[in-house]
CSV table of C-alpha atoms in Angstrom, one decimal:
chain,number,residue,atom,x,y,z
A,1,UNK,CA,34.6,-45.8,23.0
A,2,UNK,CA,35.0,-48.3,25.8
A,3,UNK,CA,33.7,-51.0,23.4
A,4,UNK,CA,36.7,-50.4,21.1
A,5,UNK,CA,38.9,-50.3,23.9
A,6,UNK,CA,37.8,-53.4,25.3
A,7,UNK,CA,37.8,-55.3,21.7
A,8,UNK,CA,41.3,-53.5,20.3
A,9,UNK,CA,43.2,-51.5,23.1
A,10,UNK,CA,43.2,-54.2,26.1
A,11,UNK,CA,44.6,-57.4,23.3
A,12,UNK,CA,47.0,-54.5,21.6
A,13,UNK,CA,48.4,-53.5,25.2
A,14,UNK,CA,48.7,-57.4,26.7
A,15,UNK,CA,50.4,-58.6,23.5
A,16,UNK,CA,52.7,-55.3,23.6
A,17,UNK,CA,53.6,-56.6,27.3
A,18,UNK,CA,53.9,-60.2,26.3
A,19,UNK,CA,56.2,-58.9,23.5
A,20,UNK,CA,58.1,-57.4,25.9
A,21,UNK,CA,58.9,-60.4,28.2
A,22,UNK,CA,59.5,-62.6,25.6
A,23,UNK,CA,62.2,-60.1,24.4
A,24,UNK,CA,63.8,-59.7,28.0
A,25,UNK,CA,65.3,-63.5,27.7
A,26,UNK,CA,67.2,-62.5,25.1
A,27,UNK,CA,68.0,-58.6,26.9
A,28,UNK,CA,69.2,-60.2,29.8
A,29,UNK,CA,71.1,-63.2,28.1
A,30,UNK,CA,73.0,-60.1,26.3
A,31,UNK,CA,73.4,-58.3,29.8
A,32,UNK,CA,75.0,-61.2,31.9
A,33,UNK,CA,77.4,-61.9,29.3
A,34,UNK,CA,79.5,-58.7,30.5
A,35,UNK,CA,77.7,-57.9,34.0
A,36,UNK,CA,77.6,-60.5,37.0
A,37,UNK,CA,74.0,-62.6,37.3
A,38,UNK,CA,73.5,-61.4,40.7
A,39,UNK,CA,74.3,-57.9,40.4
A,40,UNK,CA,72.3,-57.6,37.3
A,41,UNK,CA,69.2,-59.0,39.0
A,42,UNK,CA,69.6,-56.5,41.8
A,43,UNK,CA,69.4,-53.9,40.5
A,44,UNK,CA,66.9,-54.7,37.9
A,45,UNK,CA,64.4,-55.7,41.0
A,46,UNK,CA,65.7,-52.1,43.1
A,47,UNK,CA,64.6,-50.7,39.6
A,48,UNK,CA,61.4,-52.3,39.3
A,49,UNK,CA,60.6,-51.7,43.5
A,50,UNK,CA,61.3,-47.7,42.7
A,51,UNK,CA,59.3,-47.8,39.7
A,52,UNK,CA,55.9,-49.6,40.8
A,53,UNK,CA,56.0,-47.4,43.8
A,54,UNK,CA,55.8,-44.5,41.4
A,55,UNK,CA,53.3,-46.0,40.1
A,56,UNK,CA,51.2,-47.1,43.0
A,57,UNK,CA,52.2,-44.7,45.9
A,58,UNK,CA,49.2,-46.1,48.2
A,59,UNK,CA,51.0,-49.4,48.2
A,60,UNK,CA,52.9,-48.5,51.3
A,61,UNK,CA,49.6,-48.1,53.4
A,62,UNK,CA,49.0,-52.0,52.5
A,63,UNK,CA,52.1,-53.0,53.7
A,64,UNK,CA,50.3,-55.2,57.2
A,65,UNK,CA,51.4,-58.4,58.9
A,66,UNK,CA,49.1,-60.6,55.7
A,67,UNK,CA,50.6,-58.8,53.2
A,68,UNK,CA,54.0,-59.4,54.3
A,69,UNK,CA,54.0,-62.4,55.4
A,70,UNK,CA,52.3,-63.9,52.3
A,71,UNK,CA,54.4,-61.7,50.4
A,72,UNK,CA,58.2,-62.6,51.7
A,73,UNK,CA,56.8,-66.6,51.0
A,74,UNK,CA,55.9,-65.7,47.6
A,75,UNK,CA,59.0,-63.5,47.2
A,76,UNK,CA,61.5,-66.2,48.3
A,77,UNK,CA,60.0,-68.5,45.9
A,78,UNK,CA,60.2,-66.0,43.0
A,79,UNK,CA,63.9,-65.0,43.9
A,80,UNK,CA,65.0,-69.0,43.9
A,81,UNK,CA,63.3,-69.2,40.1
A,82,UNK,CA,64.9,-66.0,38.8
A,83,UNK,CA,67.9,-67.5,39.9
A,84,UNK,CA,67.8,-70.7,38.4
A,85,UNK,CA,66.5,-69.0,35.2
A,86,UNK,CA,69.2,-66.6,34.9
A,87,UNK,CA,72.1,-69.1,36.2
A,88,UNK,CA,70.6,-71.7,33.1
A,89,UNK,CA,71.2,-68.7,30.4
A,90,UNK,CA,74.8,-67.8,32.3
A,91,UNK,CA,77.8,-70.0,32.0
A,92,UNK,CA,80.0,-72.3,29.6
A,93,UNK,CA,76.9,-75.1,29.6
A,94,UNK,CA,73.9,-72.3,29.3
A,95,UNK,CA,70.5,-73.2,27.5
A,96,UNK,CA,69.6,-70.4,24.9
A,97,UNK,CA,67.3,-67.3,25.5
A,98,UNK,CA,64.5,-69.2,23.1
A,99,UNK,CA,64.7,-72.7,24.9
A,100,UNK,CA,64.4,-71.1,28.1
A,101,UNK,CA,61.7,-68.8,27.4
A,102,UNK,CA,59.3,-72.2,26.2
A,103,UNK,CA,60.9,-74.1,29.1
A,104,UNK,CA,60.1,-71.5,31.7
A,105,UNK,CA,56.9,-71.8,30.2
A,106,UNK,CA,56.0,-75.4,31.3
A,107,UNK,CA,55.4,-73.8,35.2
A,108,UNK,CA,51.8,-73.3,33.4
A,109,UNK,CA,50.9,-76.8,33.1
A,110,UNK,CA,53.3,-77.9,36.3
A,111,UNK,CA,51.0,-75.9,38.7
A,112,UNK,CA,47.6,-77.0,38.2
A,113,UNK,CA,49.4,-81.1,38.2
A,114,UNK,CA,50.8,-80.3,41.4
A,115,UNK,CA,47.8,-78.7,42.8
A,116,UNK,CA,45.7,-81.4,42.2
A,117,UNK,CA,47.9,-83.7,43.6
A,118,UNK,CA,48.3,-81.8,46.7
A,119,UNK,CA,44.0,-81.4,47.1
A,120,UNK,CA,43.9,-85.1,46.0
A,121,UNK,CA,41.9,-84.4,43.1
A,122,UNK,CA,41.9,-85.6,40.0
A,123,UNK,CA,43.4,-83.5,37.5
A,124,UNK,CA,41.1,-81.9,34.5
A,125,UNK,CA,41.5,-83.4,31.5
A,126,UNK,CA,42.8,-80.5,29.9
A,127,UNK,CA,45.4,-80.4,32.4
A,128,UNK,CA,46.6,-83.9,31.2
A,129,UNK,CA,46.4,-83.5,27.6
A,130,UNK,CA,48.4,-80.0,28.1
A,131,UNK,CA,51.2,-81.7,30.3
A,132,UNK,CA,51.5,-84.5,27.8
A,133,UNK,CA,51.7,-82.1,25.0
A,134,UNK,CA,54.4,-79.9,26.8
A,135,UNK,CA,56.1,-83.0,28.1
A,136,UNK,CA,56.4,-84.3,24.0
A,137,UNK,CA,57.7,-80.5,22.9
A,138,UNK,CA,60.7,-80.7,25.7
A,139,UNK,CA,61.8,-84.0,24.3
A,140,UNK,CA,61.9,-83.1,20.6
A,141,UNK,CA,63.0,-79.7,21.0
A,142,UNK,CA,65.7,-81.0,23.6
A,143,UNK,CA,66.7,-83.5,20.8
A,144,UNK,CA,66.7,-86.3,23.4
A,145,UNK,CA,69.1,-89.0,22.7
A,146,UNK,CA,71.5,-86.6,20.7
A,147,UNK,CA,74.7,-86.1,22.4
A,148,UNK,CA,74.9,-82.8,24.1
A,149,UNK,CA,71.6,-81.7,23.2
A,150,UNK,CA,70.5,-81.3,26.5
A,151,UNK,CA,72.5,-78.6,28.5
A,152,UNK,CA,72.9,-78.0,31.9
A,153,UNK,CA,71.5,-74.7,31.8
A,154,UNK,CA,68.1,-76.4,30.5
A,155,UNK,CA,68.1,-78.4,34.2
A,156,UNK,CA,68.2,-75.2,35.8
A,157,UNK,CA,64.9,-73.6,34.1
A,158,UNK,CA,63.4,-76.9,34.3
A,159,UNK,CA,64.3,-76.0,38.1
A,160,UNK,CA,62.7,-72.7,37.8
A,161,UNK,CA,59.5,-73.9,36.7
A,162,UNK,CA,58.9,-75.4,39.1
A,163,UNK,CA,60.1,-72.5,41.7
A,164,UNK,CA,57.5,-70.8,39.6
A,165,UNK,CA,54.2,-73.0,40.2
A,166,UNK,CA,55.3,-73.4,44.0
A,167,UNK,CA,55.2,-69.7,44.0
A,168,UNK,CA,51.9,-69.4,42.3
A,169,UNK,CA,50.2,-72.2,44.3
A,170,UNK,CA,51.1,-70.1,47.7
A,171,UNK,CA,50.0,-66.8,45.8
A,172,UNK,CA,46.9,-69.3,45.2
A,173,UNK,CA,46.4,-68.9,49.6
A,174,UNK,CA,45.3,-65.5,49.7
A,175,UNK,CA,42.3,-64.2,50.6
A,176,UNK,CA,40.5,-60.9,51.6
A,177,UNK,CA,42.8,-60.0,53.6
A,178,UNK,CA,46.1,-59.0,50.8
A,179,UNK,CA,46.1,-56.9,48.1
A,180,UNK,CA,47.6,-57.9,45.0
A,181,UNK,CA,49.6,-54.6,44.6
A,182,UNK,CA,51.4,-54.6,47.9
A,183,UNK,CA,52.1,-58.4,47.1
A,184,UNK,CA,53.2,-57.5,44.3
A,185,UNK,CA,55.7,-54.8,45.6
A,186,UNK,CA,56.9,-56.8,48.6
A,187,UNK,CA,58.5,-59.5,46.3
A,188,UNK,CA,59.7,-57.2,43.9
A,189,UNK,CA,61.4,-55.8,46.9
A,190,UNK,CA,62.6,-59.4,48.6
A,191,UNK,CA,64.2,-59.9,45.3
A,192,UNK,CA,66.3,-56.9,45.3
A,193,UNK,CA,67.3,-57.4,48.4
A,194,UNK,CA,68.0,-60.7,48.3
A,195,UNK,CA,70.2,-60.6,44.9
A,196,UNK,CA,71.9,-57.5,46.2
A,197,UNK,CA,73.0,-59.3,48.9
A,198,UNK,CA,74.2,-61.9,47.5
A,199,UNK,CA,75.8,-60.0,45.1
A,200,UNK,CA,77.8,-58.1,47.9
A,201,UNK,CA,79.1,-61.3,49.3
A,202,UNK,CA,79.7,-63.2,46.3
A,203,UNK,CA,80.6,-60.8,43.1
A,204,UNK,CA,81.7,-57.5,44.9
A,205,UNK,CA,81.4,-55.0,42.0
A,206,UNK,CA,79.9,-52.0,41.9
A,207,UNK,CA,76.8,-50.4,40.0
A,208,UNK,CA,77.1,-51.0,36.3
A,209,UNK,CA,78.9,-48.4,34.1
A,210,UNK,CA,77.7,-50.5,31.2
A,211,UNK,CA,75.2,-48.3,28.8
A,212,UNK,CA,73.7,-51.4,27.3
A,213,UNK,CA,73.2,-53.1,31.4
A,214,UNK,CA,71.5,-50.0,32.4
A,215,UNK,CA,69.3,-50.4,29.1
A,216,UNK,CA,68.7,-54.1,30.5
A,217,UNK,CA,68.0,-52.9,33.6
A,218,UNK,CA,65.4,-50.5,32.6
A,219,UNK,CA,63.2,-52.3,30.0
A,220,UNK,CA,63.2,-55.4,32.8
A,221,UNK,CA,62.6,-53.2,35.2
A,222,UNK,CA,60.3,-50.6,34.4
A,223,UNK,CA,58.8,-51.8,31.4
A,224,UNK,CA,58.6,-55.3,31.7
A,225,UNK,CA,57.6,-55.2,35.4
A,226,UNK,CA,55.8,-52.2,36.9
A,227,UNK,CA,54.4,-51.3,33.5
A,228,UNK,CA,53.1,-54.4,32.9
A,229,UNK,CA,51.6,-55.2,36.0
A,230,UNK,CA,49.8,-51.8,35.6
A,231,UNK,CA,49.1,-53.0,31.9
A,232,UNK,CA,47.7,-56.3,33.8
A,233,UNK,CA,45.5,-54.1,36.3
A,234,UNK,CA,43.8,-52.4,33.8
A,235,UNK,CA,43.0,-55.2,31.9
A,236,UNK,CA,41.4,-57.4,34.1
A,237,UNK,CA,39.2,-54.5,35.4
A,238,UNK,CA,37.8,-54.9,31.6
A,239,UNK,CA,38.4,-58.3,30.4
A,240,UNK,CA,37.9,-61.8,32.0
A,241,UNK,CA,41.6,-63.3,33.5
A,242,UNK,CA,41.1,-66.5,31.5
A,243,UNK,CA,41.4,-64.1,28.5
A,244,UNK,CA,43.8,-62.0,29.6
A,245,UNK,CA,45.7,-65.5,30.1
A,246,UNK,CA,45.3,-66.6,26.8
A,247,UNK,CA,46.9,-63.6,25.2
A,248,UNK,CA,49.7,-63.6,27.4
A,249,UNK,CA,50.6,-67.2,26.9
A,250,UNK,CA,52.4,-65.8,23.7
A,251,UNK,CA,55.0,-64.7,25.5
A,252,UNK,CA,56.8,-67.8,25.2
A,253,UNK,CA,56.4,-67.8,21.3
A,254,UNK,CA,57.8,-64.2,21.2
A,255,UNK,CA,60.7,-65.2,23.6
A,256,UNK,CA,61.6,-68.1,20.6
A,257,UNK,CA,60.9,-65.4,17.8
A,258,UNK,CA,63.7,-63.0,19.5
A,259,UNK,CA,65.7,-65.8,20.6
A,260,UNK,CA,65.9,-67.5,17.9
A,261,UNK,CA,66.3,-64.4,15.7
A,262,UNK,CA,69.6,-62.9,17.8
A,263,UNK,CA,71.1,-66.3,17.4
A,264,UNK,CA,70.2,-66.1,13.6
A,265,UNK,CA,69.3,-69.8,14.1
A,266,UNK,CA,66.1,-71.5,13.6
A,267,UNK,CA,66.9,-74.8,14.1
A,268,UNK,CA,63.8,-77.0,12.9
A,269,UNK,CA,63.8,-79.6,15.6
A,270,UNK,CA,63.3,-77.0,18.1
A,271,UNK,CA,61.1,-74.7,16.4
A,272,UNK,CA,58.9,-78.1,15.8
A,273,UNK,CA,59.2,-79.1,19.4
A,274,UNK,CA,58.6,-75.3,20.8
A,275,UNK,CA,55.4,-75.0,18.5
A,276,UNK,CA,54.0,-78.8,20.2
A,277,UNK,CA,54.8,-77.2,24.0
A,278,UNK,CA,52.9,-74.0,23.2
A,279,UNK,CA,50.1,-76.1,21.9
A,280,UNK,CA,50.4,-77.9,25.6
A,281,UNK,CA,50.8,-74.4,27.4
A,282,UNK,CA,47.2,-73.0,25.5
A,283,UNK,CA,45.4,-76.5,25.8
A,284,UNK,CA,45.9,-75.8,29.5
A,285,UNK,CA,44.7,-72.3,29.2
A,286,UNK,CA,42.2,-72.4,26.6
A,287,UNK,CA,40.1,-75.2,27.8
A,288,UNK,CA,40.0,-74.1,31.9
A,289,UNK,CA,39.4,-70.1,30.6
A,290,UNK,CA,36.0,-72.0,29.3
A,291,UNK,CA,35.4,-74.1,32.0
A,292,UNK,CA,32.0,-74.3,33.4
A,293,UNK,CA,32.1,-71.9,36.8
A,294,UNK,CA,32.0,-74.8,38.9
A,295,UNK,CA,35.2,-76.1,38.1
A,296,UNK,CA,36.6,-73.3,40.2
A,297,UNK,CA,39.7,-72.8,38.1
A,298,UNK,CA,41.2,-68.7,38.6
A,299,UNK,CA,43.9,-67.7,37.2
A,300,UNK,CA,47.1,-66.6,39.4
A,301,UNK,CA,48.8,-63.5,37.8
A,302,UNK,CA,52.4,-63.2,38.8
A,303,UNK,CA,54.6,-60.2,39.0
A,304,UNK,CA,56.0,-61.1,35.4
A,305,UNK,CA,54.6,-64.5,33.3
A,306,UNK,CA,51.6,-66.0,32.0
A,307,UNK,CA,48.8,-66.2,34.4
A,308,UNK,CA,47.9,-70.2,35.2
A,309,UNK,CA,44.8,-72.0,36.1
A,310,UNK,CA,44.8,-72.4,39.9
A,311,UNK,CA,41.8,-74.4,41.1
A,312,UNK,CA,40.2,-73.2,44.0
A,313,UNK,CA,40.3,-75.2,47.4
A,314,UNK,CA,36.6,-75.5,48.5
A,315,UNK,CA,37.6,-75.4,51.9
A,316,UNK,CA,39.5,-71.7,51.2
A,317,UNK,CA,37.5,-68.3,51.4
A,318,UNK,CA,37.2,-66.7,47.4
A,319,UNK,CA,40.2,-64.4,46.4
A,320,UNK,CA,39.0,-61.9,44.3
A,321,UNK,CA,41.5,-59.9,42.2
A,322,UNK,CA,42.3,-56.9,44.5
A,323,UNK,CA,43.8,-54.2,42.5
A,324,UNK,CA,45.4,-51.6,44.9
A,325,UNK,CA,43.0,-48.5,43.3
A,326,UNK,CA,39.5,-50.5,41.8
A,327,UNK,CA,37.4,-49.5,39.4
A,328,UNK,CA,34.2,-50.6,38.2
A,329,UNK,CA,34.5,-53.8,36.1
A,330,UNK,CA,33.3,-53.4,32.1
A,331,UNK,CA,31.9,-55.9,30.0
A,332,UNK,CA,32.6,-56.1,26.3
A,333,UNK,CA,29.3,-54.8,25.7
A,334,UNK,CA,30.5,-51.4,27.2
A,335,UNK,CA,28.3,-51.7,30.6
A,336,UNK,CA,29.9,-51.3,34.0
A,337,UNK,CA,29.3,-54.7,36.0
């Protein structure tokens, strides 16, 4: 039974999740066009907070000085790149739910680039090849050189990304000392309170009365963030996180199949140039998931998004996935390790 479940129910639950964030571009897109940005992201983060701590109730006794410190960082970072997402799908110059969801996913090949650069490494081959590759879909599938091909909104999730791999690279710093759950819940939490805020200040409205924000709210929320970190937990207590990241990486290709189907649009140019920056985003993947152990590549998992290749900085202690309630790790073959 655990064989089947590692081989069919762990890939059948992580593409269900990366279904599911690739359809919340397009769920939020809809949601902001009657609900103010801020406000909206609120209360989808107060939603998510209340909802992973159903879900993880020992998460509160985790909540020290390492955890919260590391976890406010993280959490600021995370807020700015939700932001700039959200803001580049809001507005008269907004990019669309499908270019943002392939754009957001450059962040995969923009962190290991940056981290190399900052240990003074050279980075892995794969990592060059993927960033070229990405770099080549974003200029055909932003139609470069056509007027008023590239948006505004599109400068704002380029933005993002890179809020994103700044974020990842100081998740990248922990060690022994934090828990990934408590992490986890601290900067769901920074993010509600810090759109909430500014919500307050800048929108003033109320909670929504909106049947179809509330139905935003809860499948971003609940379903696209405490269930699928829970979905995430499980997994990687039975599969490797290189393969866990390699399934989620279709979350960007399921945010272009929903975008581009709401829009009813499939223009070629970007389908073409989409397809060439998910070929990037799974180089990048693919080829450190089967990197030789030295290469000391781990894959950062994020509160929502594709998990991307960190290297490890020799002079840093090892930071082992820390899931708030562990369980013995199982092979494929079926045998506890």
């Amino acid at each position: 039974m655990r064989r089947l479940v590692s081989r069919l129910g762990v890939p059948a639950a992580l593409l269900a999740v990366a279904c599911v964030w690739g359809a919340a571009f397009v769920v939020v897109d809809q949601a902001i066009a009657i609900y103010p940005m801020y406000a909206f992201l609120g209360w989808r983060f107060l939603v998510a907070s209340a909802a992973f701590l159903a879900l993880f109730p020992k998460v509160l006794k985790r909540l020290d000085r390492a955890n919260l410190t590391k976890g406010i960082v993280a959490g600021v970072f995370l807020t700015l790149g939700y932001i700039l997402q959200t803001a580049g799908m809001d507005g008269a110059n907004a990019t669309t739910p499908a270019r943002a969801a392939f754009i957001t996913g450059l962040y995969v090949v923009i962190t290991p680039v940056i981290q190399a650069i900052g240990l003074k490494r050279m980075p892995h081959i794969s990592t060059i090849l993927g960033a070229a590759l990405s770099l080549a879909g974003l200029y055909v599938m932003s139609g470069a050189g056509t007027a008023g091909a590239w948006m505004q909104g599109d400068t704002l999730v380029v933005a993002c990304a890179l809020a994103y791999s700044i974020h990842i690279i100081v998740l990248g710093t922990t060690d022994e000392r934090h828990d990934t759950a408590a992490l986890t819940f601290i900067q769901l939490s920074v993010m509600a309170i810090a759109c909430l805020t500014i919500s307050a200040f800048h929108e003033r409205v109320g909670a929504p009365t909106d049947g179809r924000v509330w139905l935003a709210v809860v499948l971003t929320g609940v379903l696209a963030s405490a269930v699928a970190f829970y979905v995430q937990t499980w997994a990687q207590r039975i599969m490797a996180p290189s393969r866990v990241a390699l399934i989620l990486v279709t979350e960007t290709a399921f945010g272009g199949i929903f975008g581009w189907t709401a829009a009813g649009l499939w223009p070629l140019r970007e389908v073409i140039g989409a397809a060439v920056m998910l070929g990037g985003m799974v180089t990048s993947e693919a080829v450190a998931a089967f990197a030789p152990a030295e290469g000391h590549v781990e894959f950062e998992a994020v509160v929502e998004g594709v998990p991307a290749p960190v290297l490890e900085d020799d002079r840093e202690p090892s930071r082992p996935w820390a899931p708030i309630e562990s369980e013995p790790r199982v092979d494929e073959s079926g045998d506890e390790t």
